[in-house]
Coordinates of C-alpha atoms and ligand atoms in Angstrom, one line a residue:
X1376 CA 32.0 -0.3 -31.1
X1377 CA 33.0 3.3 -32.1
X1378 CA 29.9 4.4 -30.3
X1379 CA 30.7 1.9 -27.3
X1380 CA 34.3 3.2 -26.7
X1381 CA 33.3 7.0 -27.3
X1382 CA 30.9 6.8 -24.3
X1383 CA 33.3 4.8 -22.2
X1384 CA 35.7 7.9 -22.4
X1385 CA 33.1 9.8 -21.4
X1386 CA 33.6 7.9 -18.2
X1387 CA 37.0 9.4 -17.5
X1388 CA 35.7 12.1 -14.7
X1389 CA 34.9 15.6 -16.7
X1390 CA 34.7 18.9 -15.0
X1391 CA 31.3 17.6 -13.1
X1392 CA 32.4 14.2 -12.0
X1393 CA 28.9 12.9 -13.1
X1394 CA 28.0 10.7 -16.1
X1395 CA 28.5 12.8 -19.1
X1396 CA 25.0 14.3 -20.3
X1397 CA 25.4 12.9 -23.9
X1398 CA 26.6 9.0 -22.5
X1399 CA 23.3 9.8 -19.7
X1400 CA 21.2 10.5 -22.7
X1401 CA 22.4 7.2 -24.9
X1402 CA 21.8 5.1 -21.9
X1403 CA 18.4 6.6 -21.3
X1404 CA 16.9 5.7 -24.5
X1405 CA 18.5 2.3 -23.9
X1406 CA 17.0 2.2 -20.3
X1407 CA 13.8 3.6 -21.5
X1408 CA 13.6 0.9 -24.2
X1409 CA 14.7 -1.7 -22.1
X1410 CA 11.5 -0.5 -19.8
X1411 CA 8.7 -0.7 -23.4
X1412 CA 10.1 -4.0 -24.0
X1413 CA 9.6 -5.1 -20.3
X1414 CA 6.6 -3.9 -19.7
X1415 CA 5.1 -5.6 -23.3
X1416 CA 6.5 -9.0 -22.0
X1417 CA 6.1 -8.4 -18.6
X1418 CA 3.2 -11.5 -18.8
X1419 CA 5.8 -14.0 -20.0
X1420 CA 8.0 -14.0 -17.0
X1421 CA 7.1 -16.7 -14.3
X1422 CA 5.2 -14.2 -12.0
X1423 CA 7.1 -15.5 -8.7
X1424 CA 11.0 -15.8 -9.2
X1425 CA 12.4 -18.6 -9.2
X1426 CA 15.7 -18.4 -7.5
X1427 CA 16.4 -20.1 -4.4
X1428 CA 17.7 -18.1 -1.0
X1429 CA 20.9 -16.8 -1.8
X1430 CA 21.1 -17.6 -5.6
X1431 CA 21.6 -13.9 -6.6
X1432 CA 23.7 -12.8 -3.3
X1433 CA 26.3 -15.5 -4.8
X1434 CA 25.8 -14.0 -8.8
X1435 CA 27.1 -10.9 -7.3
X1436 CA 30.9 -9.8 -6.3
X1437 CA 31.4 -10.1 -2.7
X1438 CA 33.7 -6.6 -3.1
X1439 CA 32.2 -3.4 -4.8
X1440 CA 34.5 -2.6 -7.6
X1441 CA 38.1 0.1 -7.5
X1442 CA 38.2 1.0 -11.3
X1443 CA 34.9 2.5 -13.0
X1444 CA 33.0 0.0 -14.7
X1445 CA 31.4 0.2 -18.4
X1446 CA 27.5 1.0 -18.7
X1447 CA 26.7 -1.6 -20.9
X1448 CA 28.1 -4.0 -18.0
X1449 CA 26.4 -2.7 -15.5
X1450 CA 23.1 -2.6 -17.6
X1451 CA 23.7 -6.6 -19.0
X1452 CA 24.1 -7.5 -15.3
X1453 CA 21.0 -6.4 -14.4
X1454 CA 19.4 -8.9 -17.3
X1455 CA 21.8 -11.4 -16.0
X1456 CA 21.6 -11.5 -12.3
X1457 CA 18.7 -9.0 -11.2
X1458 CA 16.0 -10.3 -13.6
X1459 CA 15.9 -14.1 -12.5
X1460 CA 15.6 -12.8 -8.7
X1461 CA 12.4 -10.6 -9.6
X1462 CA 8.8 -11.3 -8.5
X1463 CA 6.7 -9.2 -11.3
X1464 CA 4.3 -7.5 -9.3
X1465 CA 3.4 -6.0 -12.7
X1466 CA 2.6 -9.1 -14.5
X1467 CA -1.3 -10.1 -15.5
X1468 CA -0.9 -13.3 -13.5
X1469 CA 0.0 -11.1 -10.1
X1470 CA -3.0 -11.5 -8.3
X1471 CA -1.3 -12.2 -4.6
X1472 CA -1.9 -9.8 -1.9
X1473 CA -2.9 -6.7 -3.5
X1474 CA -2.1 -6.8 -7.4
X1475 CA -1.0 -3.3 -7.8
X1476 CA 0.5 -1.3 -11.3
X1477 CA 3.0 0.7 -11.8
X1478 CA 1.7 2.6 -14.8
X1479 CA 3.4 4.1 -17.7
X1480 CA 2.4 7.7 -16.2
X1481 CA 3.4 7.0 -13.0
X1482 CA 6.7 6.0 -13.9
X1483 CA 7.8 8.4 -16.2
X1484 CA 6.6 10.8 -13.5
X1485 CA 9.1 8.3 -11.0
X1486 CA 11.7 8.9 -13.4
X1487 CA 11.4 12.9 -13.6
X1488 CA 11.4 13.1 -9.7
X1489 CA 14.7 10.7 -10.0
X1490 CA 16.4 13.2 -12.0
X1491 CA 15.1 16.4 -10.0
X1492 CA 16.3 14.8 -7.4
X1493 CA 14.4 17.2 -5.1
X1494 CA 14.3 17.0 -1.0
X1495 CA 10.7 18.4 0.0
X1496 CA 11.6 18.8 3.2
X1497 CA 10.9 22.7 3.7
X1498 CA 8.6 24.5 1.2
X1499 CA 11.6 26.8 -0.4
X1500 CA 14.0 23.4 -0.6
X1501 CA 11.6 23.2 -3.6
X1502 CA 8.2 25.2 -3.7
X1503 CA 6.9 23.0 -6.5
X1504 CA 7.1 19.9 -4.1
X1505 CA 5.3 20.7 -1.2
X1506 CA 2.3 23.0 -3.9
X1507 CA 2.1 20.0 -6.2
X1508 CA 1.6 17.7 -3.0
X1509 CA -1.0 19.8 -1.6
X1510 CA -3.2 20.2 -5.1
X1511 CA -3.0 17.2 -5.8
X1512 CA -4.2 15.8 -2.4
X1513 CA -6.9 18.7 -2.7
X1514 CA -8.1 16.7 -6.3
X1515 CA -7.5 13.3 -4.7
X1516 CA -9.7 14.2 -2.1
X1517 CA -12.8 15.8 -4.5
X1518 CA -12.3 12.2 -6.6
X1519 CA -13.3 11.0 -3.7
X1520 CA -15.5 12.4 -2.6
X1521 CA -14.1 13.9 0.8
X1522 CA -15.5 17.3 2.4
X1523 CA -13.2 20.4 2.5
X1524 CA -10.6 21.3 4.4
X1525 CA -8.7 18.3 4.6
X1526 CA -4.9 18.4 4.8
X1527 CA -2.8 15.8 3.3
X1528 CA 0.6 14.7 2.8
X1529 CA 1.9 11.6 1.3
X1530 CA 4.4 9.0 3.1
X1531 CA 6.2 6.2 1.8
X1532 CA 3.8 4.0 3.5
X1533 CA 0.4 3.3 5.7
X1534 CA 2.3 1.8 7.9
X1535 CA 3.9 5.0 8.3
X1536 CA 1.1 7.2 8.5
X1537 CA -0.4 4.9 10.5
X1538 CA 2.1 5.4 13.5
X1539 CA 2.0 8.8 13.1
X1540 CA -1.7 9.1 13.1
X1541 CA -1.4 7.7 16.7
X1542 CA 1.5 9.8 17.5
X1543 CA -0.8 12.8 17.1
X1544 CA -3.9 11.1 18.6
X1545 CA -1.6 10.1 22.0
X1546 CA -0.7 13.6 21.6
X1547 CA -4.4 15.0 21.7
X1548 CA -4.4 13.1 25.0
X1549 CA -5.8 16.3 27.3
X1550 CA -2.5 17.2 30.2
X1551 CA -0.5 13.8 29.6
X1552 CA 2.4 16.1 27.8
X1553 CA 3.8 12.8 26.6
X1554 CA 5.9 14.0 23.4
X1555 CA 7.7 16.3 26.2
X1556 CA 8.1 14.1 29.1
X1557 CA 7.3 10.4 27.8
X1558 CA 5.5 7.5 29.5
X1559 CA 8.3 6.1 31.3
X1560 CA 8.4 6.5 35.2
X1561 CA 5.7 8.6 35.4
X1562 CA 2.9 6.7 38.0
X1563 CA 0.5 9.5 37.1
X1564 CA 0.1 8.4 33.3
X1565 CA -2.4 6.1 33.0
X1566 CA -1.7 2.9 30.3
X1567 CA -3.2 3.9 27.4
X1568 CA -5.6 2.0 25.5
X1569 CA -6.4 2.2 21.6
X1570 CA -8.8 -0.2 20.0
X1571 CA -8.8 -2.1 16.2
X1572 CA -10.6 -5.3 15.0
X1573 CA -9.4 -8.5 14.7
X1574 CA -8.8 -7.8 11.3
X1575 CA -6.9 -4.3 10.8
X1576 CA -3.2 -4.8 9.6
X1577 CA -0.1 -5.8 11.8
X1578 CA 1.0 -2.0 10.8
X1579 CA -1.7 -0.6 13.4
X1580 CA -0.2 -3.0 16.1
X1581 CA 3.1 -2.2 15.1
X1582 CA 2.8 1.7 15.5
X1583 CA 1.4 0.5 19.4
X1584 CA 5.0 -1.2 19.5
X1585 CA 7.2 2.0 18.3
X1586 CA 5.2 4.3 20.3
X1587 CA 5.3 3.3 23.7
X1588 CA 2.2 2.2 24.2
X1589 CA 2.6 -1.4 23.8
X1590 CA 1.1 -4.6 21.9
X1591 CA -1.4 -4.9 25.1
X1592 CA -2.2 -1.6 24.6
X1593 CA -4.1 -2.7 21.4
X1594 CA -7.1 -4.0 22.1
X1595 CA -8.4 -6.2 19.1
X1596 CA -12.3 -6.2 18.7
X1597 CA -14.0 -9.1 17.5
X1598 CA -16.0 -9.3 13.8
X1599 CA -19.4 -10.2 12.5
X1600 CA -20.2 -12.5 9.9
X1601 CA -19.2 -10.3 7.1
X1602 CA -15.8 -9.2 9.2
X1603 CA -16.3 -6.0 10.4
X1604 CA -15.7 -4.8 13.4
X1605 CA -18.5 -5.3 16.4
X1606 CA -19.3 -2.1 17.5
X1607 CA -21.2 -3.1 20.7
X1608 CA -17.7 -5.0 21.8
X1609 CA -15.9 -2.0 21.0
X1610 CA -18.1 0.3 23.3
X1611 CA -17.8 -3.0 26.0
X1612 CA -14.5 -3.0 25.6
X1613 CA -14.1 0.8 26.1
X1614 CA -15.9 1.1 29.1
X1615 CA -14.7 -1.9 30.8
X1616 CA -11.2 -0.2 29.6
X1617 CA -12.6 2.6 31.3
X1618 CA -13.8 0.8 34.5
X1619 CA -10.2 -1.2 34.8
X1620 CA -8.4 2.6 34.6
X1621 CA -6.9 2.3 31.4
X1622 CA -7.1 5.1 29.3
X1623 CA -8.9 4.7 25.8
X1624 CA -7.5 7.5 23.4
X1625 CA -7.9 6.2 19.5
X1626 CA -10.2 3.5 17.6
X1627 CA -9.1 2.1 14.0
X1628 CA -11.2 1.7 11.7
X1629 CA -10.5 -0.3 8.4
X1630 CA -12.0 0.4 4.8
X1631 CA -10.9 -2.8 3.0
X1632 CA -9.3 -5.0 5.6
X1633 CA -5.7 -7.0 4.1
X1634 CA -7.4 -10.6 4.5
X1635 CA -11.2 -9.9 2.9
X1636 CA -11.4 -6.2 1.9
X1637 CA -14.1 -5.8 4.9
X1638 CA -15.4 -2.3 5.6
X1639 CA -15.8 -1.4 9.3
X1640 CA -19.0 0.1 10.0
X1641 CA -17.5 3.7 10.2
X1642 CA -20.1 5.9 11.2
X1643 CA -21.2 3.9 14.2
X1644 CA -17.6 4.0 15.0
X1645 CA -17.3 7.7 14.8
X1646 CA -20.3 7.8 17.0
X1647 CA -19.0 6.2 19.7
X1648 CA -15.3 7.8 19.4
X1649 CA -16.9 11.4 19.5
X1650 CA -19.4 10.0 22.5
X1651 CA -16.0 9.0 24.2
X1652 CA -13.3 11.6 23.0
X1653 CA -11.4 9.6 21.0
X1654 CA -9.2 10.3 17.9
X1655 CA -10.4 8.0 14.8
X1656 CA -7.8 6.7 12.0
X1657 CA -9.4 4.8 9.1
X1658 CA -6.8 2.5 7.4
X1659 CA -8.3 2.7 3.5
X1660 CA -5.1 2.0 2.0
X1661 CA -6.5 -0.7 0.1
X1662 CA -10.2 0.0 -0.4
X1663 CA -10.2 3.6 -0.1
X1664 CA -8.9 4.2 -3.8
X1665 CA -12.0 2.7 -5.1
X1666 CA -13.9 5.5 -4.0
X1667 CA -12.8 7.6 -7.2
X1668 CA -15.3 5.1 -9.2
X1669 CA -18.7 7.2 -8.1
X1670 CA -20.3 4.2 -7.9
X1671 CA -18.2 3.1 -4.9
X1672 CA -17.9 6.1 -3.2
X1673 CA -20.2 4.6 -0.6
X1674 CA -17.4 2.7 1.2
X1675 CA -15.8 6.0 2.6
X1676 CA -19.3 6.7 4.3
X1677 CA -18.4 8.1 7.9
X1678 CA -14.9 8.5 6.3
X1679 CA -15.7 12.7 7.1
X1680 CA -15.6 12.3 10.3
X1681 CA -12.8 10.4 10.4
X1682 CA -9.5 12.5 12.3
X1683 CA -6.9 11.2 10.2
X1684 CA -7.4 8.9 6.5
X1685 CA -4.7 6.7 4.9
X1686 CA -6.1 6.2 1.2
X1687 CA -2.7 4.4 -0.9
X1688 CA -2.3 5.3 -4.8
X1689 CA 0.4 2.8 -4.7
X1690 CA -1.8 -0.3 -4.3
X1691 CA -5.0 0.4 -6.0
X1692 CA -4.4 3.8 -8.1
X1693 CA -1.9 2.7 -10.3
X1694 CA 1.2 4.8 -8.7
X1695 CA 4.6 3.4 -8.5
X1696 CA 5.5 2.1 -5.0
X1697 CA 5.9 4.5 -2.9
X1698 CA 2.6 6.7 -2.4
X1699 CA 0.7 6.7 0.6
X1700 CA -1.6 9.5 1.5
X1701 CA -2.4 10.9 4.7
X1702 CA -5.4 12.9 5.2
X1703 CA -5.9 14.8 8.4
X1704 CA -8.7 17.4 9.6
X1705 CA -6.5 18.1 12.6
X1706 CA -3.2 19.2 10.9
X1707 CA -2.5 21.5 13.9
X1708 CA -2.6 18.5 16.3
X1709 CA 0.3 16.1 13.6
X1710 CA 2.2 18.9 13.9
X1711 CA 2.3 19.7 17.1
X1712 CA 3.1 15.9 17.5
X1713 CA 6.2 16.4 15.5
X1714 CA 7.4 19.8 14.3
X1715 CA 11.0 20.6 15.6
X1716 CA 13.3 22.8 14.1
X1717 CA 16.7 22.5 14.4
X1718 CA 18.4 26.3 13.6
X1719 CA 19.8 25.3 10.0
X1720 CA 16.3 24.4 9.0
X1721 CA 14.8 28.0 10.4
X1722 CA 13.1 30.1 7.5
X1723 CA 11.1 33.2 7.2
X1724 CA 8.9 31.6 4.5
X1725 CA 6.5 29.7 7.0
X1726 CA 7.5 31.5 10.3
X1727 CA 3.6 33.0 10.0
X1728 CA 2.5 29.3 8.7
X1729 CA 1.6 31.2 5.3
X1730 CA 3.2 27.5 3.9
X1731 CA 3.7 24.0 5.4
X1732 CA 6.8 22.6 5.7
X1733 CA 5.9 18.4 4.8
X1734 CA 8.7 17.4 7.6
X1735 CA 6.3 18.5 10.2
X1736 CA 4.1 16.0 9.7
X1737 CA 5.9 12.7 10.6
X1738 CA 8.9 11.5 11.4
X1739 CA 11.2 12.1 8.7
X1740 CA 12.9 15.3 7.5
X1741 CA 13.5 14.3 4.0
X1742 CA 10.9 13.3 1.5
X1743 CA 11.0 12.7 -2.4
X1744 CA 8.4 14.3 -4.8
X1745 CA 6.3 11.7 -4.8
X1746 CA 2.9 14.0 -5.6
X1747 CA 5.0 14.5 -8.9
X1748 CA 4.0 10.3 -10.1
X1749 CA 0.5 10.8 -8.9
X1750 CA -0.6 14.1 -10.6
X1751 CA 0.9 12.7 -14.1
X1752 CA -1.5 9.0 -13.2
X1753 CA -4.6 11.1 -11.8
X1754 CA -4.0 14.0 -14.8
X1755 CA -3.4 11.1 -17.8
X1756 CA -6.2 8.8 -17.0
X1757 CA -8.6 11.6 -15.2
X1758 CA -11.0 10.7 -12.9
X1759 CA -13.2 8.9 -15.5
X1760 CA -10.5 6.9 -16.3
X1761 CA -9.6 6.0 -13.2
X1762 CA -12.9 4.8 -12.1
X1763 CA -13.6 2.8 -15.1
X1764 CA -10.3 1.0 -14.3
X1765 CA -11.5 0.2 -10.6
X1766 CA -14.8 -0.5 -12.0
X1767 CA -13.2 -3.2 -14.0
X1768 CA -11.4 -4.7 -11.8
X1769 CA -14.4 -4.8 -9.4
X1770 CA -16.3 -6.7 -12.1
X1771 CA -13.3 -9.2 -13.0
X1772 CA -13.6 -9.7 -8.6
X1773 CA -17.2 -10.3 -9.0
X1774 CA -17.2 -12.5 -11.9
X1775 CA -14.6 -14.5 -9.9
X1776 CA -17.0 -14.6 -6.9
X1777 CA -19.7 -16.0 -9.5
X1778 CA -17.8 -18.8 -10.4
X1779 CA -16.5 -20.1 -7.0
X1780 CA -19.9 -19.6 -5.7
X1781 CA -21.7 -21.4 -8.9
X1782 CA -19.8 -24.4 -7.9
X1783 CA -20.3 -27.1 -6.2
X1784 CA -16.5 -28.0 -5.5
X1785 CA -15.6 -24.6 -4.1
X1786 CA -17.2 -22.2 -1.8
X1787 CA -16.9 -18.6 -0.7
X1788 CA -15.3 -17.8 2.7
X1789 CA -16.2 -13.9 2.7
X1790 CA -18.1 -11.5 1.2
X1791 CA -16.8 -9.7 -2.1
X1792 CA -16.9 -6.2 -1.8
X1793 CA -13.8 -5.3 -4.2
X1794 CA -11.6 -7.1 -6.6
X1795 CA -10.6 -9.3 -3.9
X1796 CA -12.3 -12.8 -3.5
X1797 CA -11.3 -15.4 -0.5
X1798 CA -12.4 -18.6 -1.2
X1799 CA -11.3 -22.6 -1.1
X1800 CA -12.0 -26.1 -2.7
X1801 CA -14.4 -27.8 -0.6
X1802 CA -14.8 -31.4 -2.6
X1803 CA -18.3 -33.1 -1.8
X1804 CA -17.8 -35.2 1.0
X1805 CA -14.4 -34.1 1.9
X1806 CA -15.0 -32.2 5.5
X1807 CA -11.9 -32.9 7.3
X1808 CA -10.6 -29.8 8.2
X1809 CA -7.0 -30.5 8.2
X1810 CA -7.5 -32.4 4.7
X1811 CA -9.4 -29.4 3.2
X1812 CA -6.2 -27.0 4.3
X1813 CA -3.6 -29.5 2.9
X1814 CA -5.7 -30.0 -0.2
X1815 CA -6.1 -25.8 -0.5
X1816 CA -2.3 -25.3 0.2
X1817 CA -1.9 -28.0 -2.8
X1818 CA -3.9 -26.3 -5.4
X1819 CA -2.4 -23.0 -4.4
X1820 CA 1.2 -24.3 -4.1
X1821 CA 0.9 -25.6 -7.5
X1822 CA -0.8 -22.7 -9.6
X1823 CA 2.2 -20.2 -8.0
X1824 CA 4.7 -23.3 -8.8
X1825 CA 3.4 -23.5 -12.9
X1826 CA 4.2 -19.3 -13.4
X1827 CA 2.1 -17.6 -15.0
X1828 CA -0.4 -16.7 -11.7
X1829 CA 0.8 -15.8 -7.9
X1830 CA -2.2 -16.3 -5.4
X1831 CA -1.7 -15.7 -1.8
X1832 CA -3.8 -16.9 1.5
X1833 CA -5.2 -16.0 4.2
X1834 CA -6.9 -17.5 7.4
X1835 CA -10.6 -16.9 8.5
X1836 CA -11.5 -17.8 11.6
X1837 CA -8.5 -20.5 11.4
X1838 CA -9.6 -21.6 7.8
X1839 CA -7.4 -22.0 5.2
X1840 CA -8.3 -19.5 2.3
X1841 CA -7.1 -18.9 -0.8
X1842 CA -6.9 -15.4 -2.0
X1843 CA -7.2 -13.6 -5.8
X1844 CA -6.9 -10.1 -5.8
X1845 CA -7.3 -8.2 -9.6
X1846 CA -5.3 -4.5 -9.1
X1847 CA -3.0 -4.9 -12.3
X1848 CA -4.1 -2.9 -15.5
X1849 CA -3.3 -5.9 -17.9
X1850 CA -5.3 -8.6 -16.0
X1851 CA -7.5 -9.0 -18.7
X1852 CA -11.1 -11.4 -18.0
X1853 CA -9.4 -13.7 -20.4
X1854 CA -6.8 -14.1 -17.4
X1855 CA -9.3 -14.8 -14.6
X1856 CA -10.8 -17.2 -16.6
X1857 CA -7.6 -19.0 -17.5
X1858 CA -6.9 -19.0 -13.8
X1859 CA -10.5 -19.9 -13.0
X1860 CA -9.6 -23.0 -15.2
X1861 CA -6.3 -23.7 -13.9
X1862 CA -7.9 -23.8 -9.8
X1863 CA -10.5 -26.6 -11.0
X1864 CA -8.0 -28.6 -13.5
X1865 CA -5.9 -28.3 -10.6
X1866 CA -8.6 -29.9 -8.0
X1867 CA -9.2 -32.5 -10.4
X1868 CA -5.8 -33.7 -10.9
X1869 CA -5.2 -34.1 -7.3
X1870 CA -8.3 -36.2 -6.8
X1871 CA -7.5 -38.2 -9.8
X1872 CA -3.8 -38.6 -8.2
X1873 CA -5.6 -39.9 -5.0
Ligands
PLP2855 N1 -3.4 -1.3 5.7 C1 -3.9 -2.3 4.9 C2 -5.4 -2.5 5.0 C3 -3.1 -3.1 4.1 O1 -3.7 -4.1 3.4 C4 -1.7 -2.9 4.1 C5 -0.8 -3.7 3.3 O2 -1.3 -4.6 2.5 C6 -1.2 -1.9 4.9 C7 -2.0 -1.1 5.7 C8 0.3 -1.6 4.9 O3 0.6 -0.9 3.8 P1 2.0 -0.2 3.5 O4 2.8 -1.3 2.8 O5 1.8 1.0 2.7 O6 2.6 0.1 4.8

């Protein structure tokens, strides 16, 4: 109580107004060990919260509070009210969309870049930013095995480097001038076309959307068998693109597509896009990471002659959300897409380009020191640790894969390149389409509804399929086998019910 009411007058504003260092120091350990504890029990939480809409918007004051309000309030609240609203993307049982982890490197390295508090913006608003971002890329790129030079920066997101991969690829468009006079009432610009399978993520059409060119500017290629792009419809497509007067200028190519981890056949894709003059982006947020296990490194085949690369620590190389890095062999054309300097932000530093400035390279001036959280994960685990993490989590996909395919009740509905493994219960006998989905959504619906797994789905060619996808460091094999058994006790309970 002494201790409590001692730190509360360390409230009352001090000369610096902030959180006095000794109270900031008591409530880190507390923080920190709040953190341990959490991340010991984090598999005993029900993966998927269970609030309803609106259940913690009501916990919570409708007016932010006048008087200063005690730490250990503040802190109990967030047991209180935050916790029961949290989906643990850091539990075992997370195997929904990507599993990801945020790893005990990572976020210690998260929470030194809180406290620097650093805006990487220019290279002097904090030299070590923009140098730590670049050798780390420079690693990141030799763990996977990518030729030299390659510039990178990292973004929040792929979606964001996806956009801006575009940007500069519409900008390498020869005479159209578009980041100086637009697309808008100008009869002599041409519609521009860019090209992506069926499969890429809604981020690629998205960036279409924000940049002017338009959804029908997208033109989605169809898939094989194994769902990678066709590349004789995308060299169709182009030159009836080409016939129609549209004016093709980028192709997408996908390492690791969101629905089935499918790797578009990238060097036939290159072909075609240098045969044509196009710029080529390869989305590998997801399956590009598992290139740092050697015996993966195959999946970024063609990847070196990709123009820009989006590879995502923060799904599947166990960084803290946000990390997304952008590789480029053309940083001269990103920047000329977006470098603008406003007078206040003038410096002699990179007048002669002896250093980058990261806000040339996208849209947004201010960046946190994200490289900070990946050098601690790729420096504490090292390369070999790394890949024998992915390499696990690739055999824990395939053992999966075994299982479903081993059965006669279930069956596979893609190839299982990763950790990822679509499938669905197809009972003996039982072929009615729209009974197969219902019974699929069943099963799925009630593994999320028991807690201690979160599966999510996807549809193939208009099939219900159910999704597992191992990215978590504490998904153990004793895990995909208790959820292995909880998909077929589940099947048989609703066929007993029936
Ligand atoms: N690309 C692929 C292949 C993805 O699977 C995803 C998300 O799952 C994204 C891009 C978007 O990633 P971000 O959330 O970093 O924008």
């Amino acid at each position: 109580m002494e201790e409590r009411k001692a730190l509360d007058k360390a409230q009352k504003p001090k000369a610096t107004g902030d959180m006095d260092t000794e109270a900031f120091r008591h409530y880190g350990h507390e923080v920190v060990d709040w953190m341990a504890d959490y991340l010991s029990n984090v598999g005993s939480y029900p993966v998927l919260a269970r609030t309803a809409p609106g259940d913690i918007q009501l916990s919570l004051p409708t007016q932010p509070s006048k008087q200063p309000e005690a730490m250990e309030d503040i802190l109990a609240d967030v047991d209180r009210i935050i916790m029961p609203g949290i989906t643990h993307w850091n539990s075992p049982g997370f195997l929904a969309y990507f599993g990801i982890t945020g790893s005990g490197p990572g976020i210690l390295g998260e929470m030194l870049s809180g406290v620097l508090n650093v805006n990487a913006m220019l290279w002097r608003t904090s030299p070590a930013a923009t140098e730590l971002e670049q050798v780390t890329l420079d690693w990141l790129r030799q763990m996977l095995g990518l030729p030299s030079p390659l510039f990178g920066v990292i973004n929040d997101t792929a979606s964001s480097g996806t956009m801006y991969a575009l940007a500069a690829a519409r900008e390498a468009i020869p005479g159209l001038h578009i980041r100086q006079q637009g697309m808008s009432g100008r009869p002599e610009v041409p519609r521009l076309r860019y090209y992506a399978s069926q499969e890429a993520h809604s981020s690629v059409e998205k960036a279409g959307i924000v940049l002017g060119v338009g959804q029908e500017g997208l033109c989605k290629i169809g898939v094989d068998s194994s769902f990678r792009m066709d590349v004789a419809q995308l060299e169709q497509a182009i030159e009836q693109d080409l016939a129609d007067g549209w004016q093709p200028f980028a192709v997408v190519a996908t390492v690791g597509t969101t629905s089935t981890t499918s790797i578009d056949p990238v060097a036939q894709i290159a072909e075609i896009c240098e045969r044509y003059g196009l710029w080529l982006h390869v989305d590998g947020a997801y399956g590009g990471s598992a290139a740092v296990d050697p015996t993966m490194r195959w999946v970024l085949d063609g990847c070196e002659r990709a123009d820009t690369l989006i590879v995502n620590p923060h799904k599947w190389l166990f960084t803290p959300i946000d990390c997304s890095v952008f590789y480029t062999r053309k940083p001269d054309v990103v920047k000329a897409a977006f470098s603008l300097i406003p007078e206040y932000l003038r410096n002699t530093e990179s007048a002669d380009d002896a250093v980058p400035n990261l806000m040339d390279y996208g849209t947004s001036l201010g960046r946190r020191f994200r490289s900070l959280k990946l050098w601690m994960v790729m420096r504490y685990f090292g390369q070999e640790g790394l890949a024998a993490r992915i390499h696990e989590h690739i055999r824990l996909g395939q053992l999966v894969a075994q299982w479903v395919s081993e059965s006669p009740n279930f069956e596979l509905m893609a190839p299982t390149l990763f950790s990822t493994v679509c499938f669905r219960a197809h009972s003996k006998g039982l072929d009615d389409e729209a009974l197969l989905e219902a019974l699929n959504e069943r099963i799925m619906n009630n593994i999320n509804a028991a807690g201690r797994f979160f599966l999510s789905h996807t549809k193939l060619h208009g099939i219900f399929t159910i999704r597992t996808a191992v990215g978590n460091l504490r998904t153990t094999e004793q895990d995909v086998r208790d959820l292995w058994g909880s998909i077929q006790a589940e099947l048989a309970r609703i066929h007993e019910a029936q």
